[in-house]
XYZ file of C-alpha atoms in Angstrom:
686
model
C 39.853 9.507 -41.486
C 40.141 5.910 -42.723
C 40.309 4.799 -39.089
C 36.782 6.048 -38.381
C 35.082 2.943 -39.776
C 37.061 0.593 -37.489
C 35.917 2.830 -34.642
C 32.303 2.127 -35.535
C 33.143 -1.556 -35.830
C 34.564 -1.417 -32.311
C 31.434 0.299 -31.061
C 29.311 -2.319 -32.808
C 31.327 -5.056 -31.095
C 30.912 -3.349 -27.744
C 27.132 -3.214 -28.001
C 26.927 -6.693 -29.528
C 28.368 -8.090 -26.311
C 25.291 -6.899 -24.415
C 22.887 -7.647 -27.246
C 21.613 -4.068 -27.324
C 20.709 -1.730 -30.152
C 20.013 1.348 -28.031
C 22.656 3.264 -29.997
C 21.956 3.806 -33.691
C 25.372 3.433 -35.298
C 26.258 4.569 -38.827
C 25.833 1.704 -41.289
C 24.852 1.023 -44.903
C 21.423 -0.590 -45.321
C 20.881 -2.502 -48.581
C 17.283 -2.326 -49.856
C 15.770 -3.845 -52.982
C 13.164 -6.193 -54.365
C 13.607 -9.926 -54.613
C 15.995 -10.902 -57.431
C 17.151 -7.313 -57.885
C 20.754 -8.419 -57.336
C 21.224 -7.362 -53.703
C 23.130 -10.510 -52.772
C 25.388 -10.183 -55.782
C 26.216 -6.610 -54.822
C 27.229 -7.689 -51.321
C 29.258 -10.626 -52.541
C 31.033 -8.355 -55.016
C 31.997 -6.072 -52.152
C 33.222 -9.039 -50.089
C 34.874 -10.740 -53.024
C 33.585 -14.138 -51.906
C 30.445 -16.302 -52.162
C 29.028 -16.115 -48.657
C 25.255 -15.659 -49.029
C 22.605 -18.353 -49.431
C 21.203 -18.796 -52.918
C 17.862 -20.039 -54.177
C 14.465 -19.072 -55.514
C 11.956 -16.865 -53.733
C 12.847 -15.175 -50.476
C 16.313 -16.304 -49.369
C 17.362 -13.551 -46.953
C 14.902 -13.987 -44.080
C 16.840 -12.330 -41.263
C 18.824 -9.080 -41.250
C 22.508 -9.780 -41.842
C 24.807 -7.173 -40.291
C 28.010 -7.577 -42.251
C 31.196 -5.888 -41.073
C 34.048 -5.828 -43.589
C 37.409 -5.329 -41.893
C 40.459 -4.577 -43.997
C 43.619 -6.242 -42.639
C 47.248 -6.277 -43.658
C 50.042 -8.805 -43.043
C 50.762 -7.519 -39.515
C 47.088 -7.797 -38.565
C 47.015 -11.393 -39.824
C 50.100 -12.296 -37.785
C 48.574 -10.858 -34.565
C 45.255 -12.535 -35.179
C 46.995 -15.871 -35.771
C 48.739 -15.550 -32.433
C 45.539 -14.571 -30.609
C 43.493 -17.404 -32.038
C 46.151 -20.121 -32.177
C 45.547 -22.900 -29.629
C 48.336 -23.736 -27.204
C 49.885 -27.165 -26.875
C 52.571 -27.910 -24.274
C 53.013 -24.173 -23.778
C 53.748 -23.564 -27.454
C 51.671 -21.901 -30.139
C 50.368 -24.234 -32.793
C 49.079 -23.306 -36.204
C 46.272 -20.729 -36.089
C 44.159 -19.334 -38.928
C 44.927 -20.671 -42.356
C 44.650 -18.324 -45.322
C 44.401 -14.580 -45.684
C 40.633 -14.239 -45.147
C 38.277 -15.500 -42.498
C 34.968 -14.769 -40.836
C 33.468 -14.737 -37.331
C 29.840 -14.895 -36.177
C 28.662 -13.240 -33.002
C 26.476 -16.204 -32.056
C 29.360 -18.691 -32.350
C 31.609 -16.539 -30.137
C 35.294 -16.918 -31.071
C 34.938 -19.659 -33.651
C 36.918 -18.866 -36.816
C 35.551 -19.683 -40.295
C 38.341 -19.824 -42.869
C 36.138 -21.742 -45.331
C 33.561 -19.358 -46.842
C 31.340 -22.268 -47.817
C 30.972 -22.956 -44.098
C 30.015 -19.325 -43.565
C 27.204 -19.672 -46.121
C 25.960 -22.890 -44.484
C 26.091 -21.290 -41.016
C 23.967 -18.376 -42.252
C 21.389 -20.860 -43.584
C 21.436 -22.905 -40.363
C 21.152 -19.845 -38.102
C 18.293 -18.474 -40.239
C 16.346 -21.720 -39.973
C 17.044 -21.939 -36.233
C 14.949 -18.812 -35.662
C 12.516 -18.731 -38.600
C 12.081 -22.443 -39.204
C 11.852 -24.192 -42.566
C 9.044 -22.046 -43.912
C 9.570 -18.760 -45.710
C 8.736 -16.543 -42.733
C 11.066 -13.744 -41.611
C 12.505 -12.533 -38.308
C 13.865 -9.158 -37.194
C 16.588 -10.777 -35.057
C 19.850 -10.008 -36.897
C 22.800 -12.275 -37.704
C 26.158 -10.592 -37.049
C 29.043 -11.560 -39.320
C 32.557 -10.116 -39.538
C 34.746 -10.687 -42.593
C 38.498 -10.049 -42.243
C 40.305 -9.690 -45.560
C 43.034 -7.677 -47.263
C 40.771 -7.435 -50.317
C 37.930 -5.437 -48.745
C 37.467 -1.864 -47.663
C 36.161 -1.070 -44.199
C 32.371 -1.112 -44.383
C 29.367 -2.001 -42.235
C 26.431 -3.231 -44.312
C 22.989 -4.583 -43.481
C 21.358 -7.031 -45.884
C 17.579 -7.185 -45.543
C 14.882 -9.441 -47.034
C 13.873 -8.411 -50.540
C 10.643 -6.488 -51.015
C 7.858 -8.783 -52.172
C 4.198 -8.296 -53.030
C 2.558 -11.723 -53.102
C 3.074 -14.469 -50.492
C 4.161 -17.799 -51.927
C 4.087 -21.298 -50.488
C 3.553 -21.247 -46.726
C 4.514 -17.600 -46.301
C 2.173 -15.618 -44.035
C -0.436 -13.502 -45.789
C 1.045 -10.309 -44.385
C 4.602 -11.064 -45.536
C 4.703 -7.810 -47.550
C 3.819 -5.765 -44.453
C 6.327 -7.644 -42.289
C 9.184 -7.036 -44.735
C 8.227 -3.410 -45.177
C 8.165 -2.776 -41.407
C 11.543 -4.521 -41.047
C 13.077 -2.365 -43.787
C 11.641 0.838 -42.302
C 13.045 -0.100 -38.891
C 16.595 -0.050 -40.262
C 16.421 2.794 -42.782
C 14.646 5.074 -40.288
C 17.930 5.231 -38.415
C 19.118 8.782 -39.210
C 22.722 7.553 -38.987
C 22.263 5.017 -41.791
C 23.065 5.290 -45.511
C 20.431 3.680 -47.761
C 21.754 1.635 -50.668
C 18.733 1.350 -52.988
C 19.270 -1.529 -55.452
C 17.287 -1.612 -58.715
C 17.715 -3.875 -61.748
C 18.539 -2.111 -65.022
C 15.985 -4.200 -66.920
C 13.128 -2.703 -64.877
C 11.586 0.760 -64.983
C 13.578 3.061 -62.679
C 10.501 5.238 -62.182
C 8.735 2.328 -60.437
C 11.664 1.325 -58.218
C 10.309 0.005 -54.923
C 13.694 0.544 -53.275
C 13.795 4.268 -54.125
C 10.139 4.613 -53.166
C 10.606 3.230 -49.650
C 13.864 5.200 -49.241
C 12.088 8.476 -49.991
C 9.579 7.823 -47.199
C 12.314 8.270 -44.577
C 14.775 10.332 -46.618
C 12.654 12.685 -48.738
C 15.612 14.982 -49.479
C 17.812 12.087 -50.571
C 20.666 13.224 -48.319
C 21.605 9.657 -47.385
C 20.392 7.571 -50.339
C 22.726 6.053 -52.949
C 21.229 4.174 -55.914
C 22.788 1.074 -57.454
C 21.651 -0.165 -60.868
C 22.388 -3.877 -61.341
C 22.293 -6.210 -64.351
C 23.482 -3.633 -66.873
C 24.317 -6.491 -69.233
C 20.763 -7.822 -69.280
C 19.044 -4.812 -70.828
C 17.093 -5.285 -74.056
C 19.061 -5.054 -77.265
C 19.273 -1.523 -78.590
C 18.773 0.055 -75.168
C 21.172 1.290 -72.534
C 21.161 2.810 -69.054
C 22.946 6.033 -69.978
C 20.059 8.329 -68.975
C 19.545 6.412 -65.744
C 23.220 6.494 -64.770
C 23.438 10.199 -65.607
C 20.505 10.894 -63.277
C 18.225 12.160 -66.020
C 15.397 9.755 -65.181
C 15.430 10.016 -61.383
C 18.096 12.207 -59.793
C 19.729 10.868 -56.625
C 21.863 13.271 -54.577
C 24.534 10.777 -53.523
C 24.716 9.390 -57.021
C 23.766 6.385 -59.159
C 26.298 3.593 -59.762
C 25.841 0.795 -62.271
C 27.331 -2.687 -61.896
C 27.247 -6.036 -63.678
C 26.218 -9.082 -61.660
C 27.221 -12.670 -62.048
C 24.519 -14.678 -63.770
C 23.129 -17.870 -62.302
C 25.114 -19.736 -64.961
C 28.300 -18.021 -63.763
C 27.528 -19.069 -60.209
C 26.784 -22.636 -61.244
C 30.059 -22.766 -63.154
C 31.902 -21.497 -60.057
C 33.002 -18.274 -61.681
C 34.924 -16.323 -59.051
C 34.013 -12.841 -57.953
C 37.455 -11.609 -59.051
C 36.877 -12.892 -62.595
C 33.424 -11.350 -62.584
C 34.846 -7.941 -61.618
C 37.375 -8.133 -64.469
C 34.606 -8.960 -66.940
C 32.501 -6.143 -65.494
C 35.317 -3.643 -66.108
C 35.652 -4.823 -69.698
C 31.887 -4.512 -70.250
C 31.796 -0.952 -68.903
C 34.765 0.099 -71.038
C 32.998 -1.236 -74.111
C 29.406 -0.201 -73.432
C 29.824 2.940 -71.302
C 33.375 4.174 -71.925
C 32.667 7.714 -70.729
C 31.167 6.451 -67.451
C 33.380 3.439 -66.824
C 35.525 5.133 -64.217
C 32.430 6.134 -62.203
C 30.683 2.780 -62.213
C 31.477 -0.803 -61.335
C 31.994 -2.781 -58.148
C 35.373 -1.287 -57.246
C 34.068 2.259 -57.613
C 30.986 1.317 -55.567
C 33.194 -0.013 -52.750
C 35.332 3.134 -52.691
C 32.257 5.370 -52.817
C 30.561 3.521 -49.967
C 33.748 3.673 -47.922
C 34.050 7.424 -48.491
C 30.376 8.137 -47.794
C 30.447 6.049 -44.645
C 33.560 7.773 -43.336
C 32.116 11.242 -43.866
C 28.830 10.126 -42.371
C 30.588 8.715 -39.317
C 32.566 11.925 -38.893
C 29.313 13.912 -38.862
C 27.591 11.495 -36.460
C 30.332 10.989 -33.876
C 29.688 14.141 -31.770
C 26.023 13.260 -31.441
C 26.918 9.642 -30.720
C 29.255 10.745 -27.938
C 26.512 12.849 -26.344
C 23.996 10.015 -26.631
C 26.420 7.516 -25.097
C 27.207 9.831 -22.163
C 23.511 10.418 -21.459
C 22.769 6.698 -21.534
C 25.762 5.973 -19.300
C 24.408 8.395 -16.689
C 20.951 6.824 -16.915
C 22.271 3.277 -16.499
C 24.489 4.373 -13.616
C 21.434 5.752 -11.862
C 19.495 2.582 -12.656
C 22.301 0.418 -11.303
C 22.434 2.499 -8.124
C 18.717 1.950 -7.609
C 19.248 -1.824 -7.819
C 21.903 -1.649 -5.117
C 24.824 -3.939 -4.494
C 24.439 -7.643 -3.651
C 23.759 -8.020 0.070
C 26.718 -9.236 2.074
C 26.037 -7.995 5.625
C 22.346 -8.833 5.975
C 21.889 -7.684 9.553
C 23.116 -4.145 8.958
C 21.341 -3.962 5.612
C 17.993 -4.852 7.180
C 18.427 -2.302 9.962
C 19.457 0.338 7.437
C 16.417 -0.267 5.242
C 14.036 -0.211 8.202
C 15.566 2.997 9.534
C 15.446 4.640 6.123
C 11.797 3.761 5.593
C 10.812 5.067 9.030
C 12.758 8.290 8.420
C 11.191 8.802 4.993
C 7.720 8.138 6.419
C 8.223 10.785 9.097
C 9.823 13.202 6.620
C 6.815 12.865 4.324
C 4.587 13.922 7.205
C 6.876 16.816 8.097
C 7.264 17.923 4.467
C 11.019 17.350 4.365
C 11.012 14.218 2.163
C 13.580 13.948 -0.624
C 10.917 13.315 -3.255
C 8.199 15.957 -3.030
C 4.957 15.252 -4.858
C 3.946 18.004 -7.302
C 0.776 16.540 -8.791
C -1.288 16.479 -5.577
C -1.135 17.161 -1.856
C 0.585 14.415 0.062
C 1.559 13.548 3.616
C 1.548 16.346 6.173
C 0.234 18.883 3.641
C -2.822 16.741 2.988
C -3.409 16.230 6.706
C -3.294 20.000 7.174
C -5.811 20.378 4.345
C -8.096 17.821 6.005
C -7.962 19.673 9.329
C -8.464 23.234 8.151
C -10.316 22.890 4.879
C -12.308 19.661 4.784
C -13.096 19.323 8.513
C -13.273 23.072 9.186
C -15.689 23.781 6.347
C -17.822 20.785 7.230
C -18.266 22.054 10.807
C -19.004 25.564 9.594
C -21.697 24.189 7.311
C -23.528 22.634 10.292
C -26.521 24.903 11.064
C -26.819 25.529 14.846
C -30.584 25.195 14.542
C -30.593 22.586 11.793
C -33.331 19.978 12.221
C -34.935 21.999 15.017
C -38.505 23.268 14.445
C -40.638 25.655 16.452
C -42.782 22.690 17.486
C -39.666 21.009 18.897
C -38.782 24.098 20.924
C -42.311 24.610 22.331
C -42.678 20.904 23.067
C -39.383 20.901 24.947
C -40.470 23.969 26.965
C -43.813 22.436 27.910
C -42.322 19.035 28.744
C -39.862 20.776 31.043
C -42.647 22.586 32.991
C -44.609 19.488 34.007
C -48.304 19.893 34.955
C -48.021 23.575 35.792
C -47.897 26.452 33.293
C -44.466 28.107 33.447
C -43.918 31.735 34.280
C -40.376 31.636 32.893
C -38.467 29.760 30.220
C -37.205 26.538 31.869
C -33.430 25.976 31.677
C -33.905 22.232 31.294
C -35.467 22.723 27.876
C -32.392 24.668 26.733
C -30.061 21.892 27.864
C -32.180 19.226 26.232
C -32.213 20.979 22.866
C -28.578 22.180 22.833
C -27.305 18.646 23.566
C -29.290 17.405 20.617
C -27.526 19.942 18.385
C -24.049 19.314 19.833
C -24.424 15.598 19.111
C -24.489 16.463 15.398
C -20.785 17.441 15.602
C -19.680 13.877 16.348
C -20.115 12.419 12.839
C -17.918 14.962 10.977
C -15.324 14.663 13.741
C -15.066 10.895 13.294
C -14.951 11.385 9.531
C -11.935 13.647 10.042
C -10.145 10.813 11.866
C -10.976 8.438 9.021
C -9.569 10.790 6.374
C -6.303 11.273 8.261
C -6.008 7.520 8.761
C -6.439 6.987 5.008
C -3.705 9.527 4.269
C -1.348 7.866 6.747
C -1.980 4.654 4.828
C -1.257 6.364 1.490
C 2.093 7.602 2.783
C 3.257 3.964 2.947
C 2.796 3.559 -0.801
C 4.362 6.956 -1.466
C 7.503 5.987 0.422
C 7.664 2.644 -1.383
C 7.353 4.198 -4.838
C 9.561 7.256 -4.516
C 11.604 7.423 -1.371
C 12.901 3.906 -0.732
C 13.260 2.176 -4.085
C 15.696 -0.246 -2.476
C 12.671 -1.991 -0.984
C 11.635 -3.048 -4.480
C 14.665 -5.333 -4.465
C 13.211 -7.236 -1.515
C 9.476 -7.831 -2.074
C 9.071 -9.869 1.113
C 10.627 -7.117 3.237
C 8.439 -4.564 1.499
C 5.291 -6.572 2.218
C 6.362 -7.116 5.833
C 6.954 -3.377 6.395
C 3.585 -2.527 4.858
C 1.908 -5.087 7.124
C 3.595 -3.764 10.285
C 2.759 -0.119 9.526
C -0.802 -0.974 8.522
C -1.265 -2.993 11.697
C 0.030 -0.132 13.842
C -2.320 2.306 12.127
C -5.183 -0.126 12.572
C -4.500 -0.343 16.321
C -4.355 3.437 16.696
C -7.620 4.073 14.858
C -10.060 2.948 17.611
C -7.978 4.760 20.258
C -8.230 7.998 18.289
C -11.932 7.480 17.581
C -12.597 6.944 21.285
C -10.818 10.169 22.134
C -12.811 12.147 19.568
C -16.011 10.523 20.809
C -15.055 11.535 24.339
C -14.444 15.128 23.254
C -18.053 15.357 22.117
C -19.234 13.431 25.179
C -17.363 15.892 27.410
C -19.236 18.781 25.835
C -22.498 16.926 26.356
C -21.695 16.025 29.951
C -21.815 19.552 31.289
C -23.520 22.537 29.677
C -21.492 25.370 31.107
C -23.861 28.326 31.142
C -21.211 30.295 33.029
C -18.823 30.120 30.081
C -17.307 33.584 29.538
C -18.340 33.642 25.886
C -21.870 32.734 26.903
C -22.317 35.823 29.157
C -23.967 37.935 26.480
C -26.483 35.228 25.731
C -27.294 34.844 29.442
C -27.856 38.574 29.684
C -30.258 38.379 26.787
C -32.093 35.536 28.488
C -32.390 37.441 31.760
C -33.741 40.520 29.968
C -36.355 38.418 28.261
C -37.299 36.762 31.532
C -37.796 40.167 33.147
C -39.879 41.312 30.224
C -41.948 38.152 30.401
C -42.586 38.534 34.118
C -43.813 42.095 33.757
C -46.031 41.386 30.772
C -47.886 38.234 31.883
C -51.589 39.207 32.515
C -53.630 37.737 35.371
C -56.452 35.685 33.806
C -59.706 34.358 35.148
C -59.933 30.716 36.014
C -57.339 30.238 33.214
C -59.692 31.720 30.549
C -57.763 33.128 27.616
C -54.382 31.946 29.019
C -52.264 30.442 26.313
C -51.031 27.773 28.669
C -54.524 26.326 29.296
C -56.451 23.811 27.240
C -59.335 26.353 26.942
C -56.893 28.888 25.450
C -55.462 26.314 23.026
C -58.914 25.353 21.788
C -60.118 28.928 21.421
C -61.334 29.708 17.918
C -61.709 32.971 16.104
C -59.406 35.729 15.063
C -56.282 34.005 16.497
C -56.334 31.384 13.716
C -54.302 32.648 10.768
C -53.453 29.740 8.458
C -50.120 29.951 6.642
C -48.523 32.388 9.075
C -44.766 31.816 9.760
C -45.389 31.631 13.514
C -48.275 29.151 13.470
C -48.391 25.629 14.830
C -49.791 22.827 12.703
C -50.755 19.876 14.907
C -52.265 16.748 13.409
C -56.129 16.594 13.228
C -57.960 13.905 15.162
C -61.492 12.519 14.995
C -64.371 14.263 16.871
C -65.805 12.425 19.881
C -69.036 10.616 19.203
C -72.171 11.695 21.028
C -73.188 9.401 23.843
C -69.704 8.246 24.658
C -67.127 9.362 27.236
C -64.948 12.237 26.055
C -61.203 11.716 25.923
C -59.497 15.105 26.136
C -56.689 13.886 23.926
C -59.232 13.163 21.222
C -60.701 16.669 21.267
C -60.327 18.256 17.784
C -57.389 20.649 17.607
C -57.087 23.578 15.212
C -55.357 23.051 11.897
C -53.087 25.961 12.736
C -52.887 28.913 15.040
C -50.757 31.956 15.511
C -48.139 31.897 18.263
C -48.902 34.141 21.158
C -46.447 36.874 22.028
C -45.303 34.835 25.015
C -44.697 31.690 22.953
C -42.905 33.581 20.233
C -40.684 35.295 22.782
C -39.871 32.012 24.540
C -38.912 30.343 21.250
C -36.660 33.209 20.259
C -34.899 33.134 23.624
C -34.241 29.381 23.423
C -33.069 29.569 19.799
C -30.634 32.395 20.575
C -29.257 30.530 23.563
C -28.843 27.311 21.514
C -27.095 29.135 18.683
C -24.770 31.004 21.004
C -23.755 27.938 22.994
C -23.510 25.727 19.887
C -21.016 28.127 18.294
C -18.884 27.965 21.444
C -18.853 24.155 21.378
C -18.224 24.030 17.631
C -15.208 26.253 18.080
C -13.923 23.940 20.826
C -14.450 20.826 18.696
C -12.831 22.427 15.647
C -9.755 23.106 17.765
C -9.586 19.964 19.880
C -10.266 17.244 17.300
C -7.166 17.992 15.131
C -5.076 18.108 18.323
C -6.421 14.745 19.412
C -5.787 13.217 15.973
C -2.230 14.558 15.918
C -1.470 13.257 19.411
C -3.124 9.854 19.311
C -2.515 8.966 15.655
C 0.010 11.072 13.721
C 2.590 11.838 16.399
C 2.269 8.378 17.880
C 3.105 6.887 14.485
C 6.131 9.166 14.140
C 7.383 8.307 17.625
C 6.787 4.561 17.569
C 7.178 3.539 13.915
C 10.877 2.692 13.917
C 10.771 0.849 17.236
C 7.726 -1.098 16.034
C 9.452 -2.067 12.780
C 12.648 -3.068 14.554
C 10.760 -5.069 17.165
C 8.683 -6.933 14.599
C 11.221 -7.462 11.788
C 14.785 -7.194 13.105
C 15.106 -10.841 14.009
C 17.833 -13.287 13.063
C 15.307 -15.916 12.027
C 13.773 -13.544 9.475
C 16.963 -12.168 7.889
C 17.351 -14.595 5.004
C 13.676 -14.592 4.147
C 13.161 -10.825 4.268
C 16.292 -10.040 2.262
C 15.518 -12.447 -0.549
C 15.708 -10.488 -3.786
C 13.010 -10.708 -6.430
C 13.661 -13.341 -9.063
C 14.658 -10.943 -11.825
C 16.537 -8.388 -9.714
C 19.939 -10.088 -9.988
C 19.473 -10.482 -13.725
C 18.429 -6.849 -14.150
C 21.433 -5.712 -12.076
C 23.817 -7.754 -14.213
C 22.258 -6.478 -17.431
C 22.499 -2.883 -16.243
C 26.121 -3.404 -15.161
C 27.032 -4.937 -18.525
C 25.338 -2.127 -20.405
C 27.061 0.500 -18.277
C 30.411 -1.173 -18.902
C 29.706 -1.234 -22.646
C 28.719 2.432 -22.675
C 31.812 3.425 -20.715
C 33.992 1.445 -23.110
C 32.261 3.062 -26.086
C 32.842 6.488 -24.573
C 36.520 5.611 -24.200
C 36.770 4.568 -27.848
C 35.278 7.855 -29.012
C 37.480 9.821 -26.616
C 40.584 8.160 -28.067
C 39.544 9.130 -31.584
C 38.907 12.687 -30.463
C 42.378 12.912 -28.949
C 43.883 12.015 -32.334
C 41.936 14.972 -33.870
C 40.047 12.827 -36.274
C 37.090 15.182 -36.104
């Protein structure tokens, strides 16, 4: 099981190479207030002075510290790997038993730990500057030593309440958010550091740990500065868990004082003095406290934690590998054969465009109707219902009908209903079908335009690699649609014009209406009375001006002409100025004539509407939709497949190459991580 921590270190190295933290690896996160002794705890675990010292906030960037235990054989191999070659021979490599490596300095070896401390300070200031601000960008440091146990620790800025100097006013919030970012990782162990000379019940470290780990399943408490407690007091109750119980335990340690540090007291000497202090002050607890016990406990906890996390890590890595493989596929390979690539992309777009119309596209929209389905909806729902809502007699009044009849008879009263009046009125009604028909063409044209965007977004993502090719294809398709629109509109206009050109009263479906008309004509001929000198005839001026019982205001079948002024006495009389009645009741003849014309108009209008409802979709399909399907690829090839345009059209977007490389690197890292875990599984380590 001891080999599990190096596995995590390998995984950390793998993901460090791509600068990614998409995988939350098991690690120990050190949390505490400023001057609580966090740095001393870490240095005790390392056994060396490596961390910057000073007043106020010193740790201003997360420090991810990997402790790697090595033996003599490991040192020999590392010497050979890192030794420079001179004249084909190995020269002296790493001096000493311990050394460190930073991620940001690549393969540079630091055998002097004072240089490591200075590099941490320099790298911190490089990002955060000389002020006391903080950054969430971590510093990665590996320490190789035979005196350490395998651990991965994260040192974070100490919790503070009041900004000092030129610190930002929200420094407390920034530090808190940074701490929560790391301890929220469910695969982390929280090392909550609290000084023994403070009240454990008010520990900020334990308080923030409980926010993300309320059950305390992954929190270990460390009580520092046991030697600085007030005289006559001790930490026995705290260490026994009587004050605040912590599930993973509470471990007390003794830190080096600032005087010890100034006097260059080594960590090894400090650990010996710590052991002596514990034996004297806490003899019954000495074997369960101290730096050495803390290191062993952390090593054990981390190993068990890693063992529990590895199956989930393996699943997460495999899922991410599949996602990045798919992402890399969508970016495509770098273009080598441009001519064939261009032809392939054009052909694929044309095929996807046609498939979207036919309903056989690879990516089928589920949120709304699209392509051919929407065109079908336009034809049979939108256009069909609009035509059905057109009233055959809409906008036609009784006055209009009677006026048309009289205008068609000329100066002589008519014995029969004139056919010319029927044609005049029915053409007026048929003309109303043209506007919804043209609107149908417009709606289909808009959908054909929308299909372009649909294909770009879902069906041919490769086009996103080449923005200029994408724009060129959109322009060619849009231009072709634009050219087909007036052709289709003309055809639809002609369909209505054809119906207006010849009113076919011999149409088979119009036979019943003709029979009705003939019956009414016969009835009219037999019922017309012979009048004197035109007296009483409804077709004469005298009959129109007749007053009396015929005037029934408000009746449904009355006419309401406009009043005019009475002629003045002594002047010539203009017949058109003779006062007309406000309203009058239609005669039986007039009412019968109006009903005949209205029935004929309605019957013929329904025949034409049925024709238009059938022929307009056919015309749109032939002149617009099918023409696009048949000519799209040849149009694209003719406009774009040219040698002079190859380099320009197949120029990738500026960030595409970078995104492809990043995805490839991440995929390689994930595959390598999966291999590492697979090797551990084969050795039955979990």
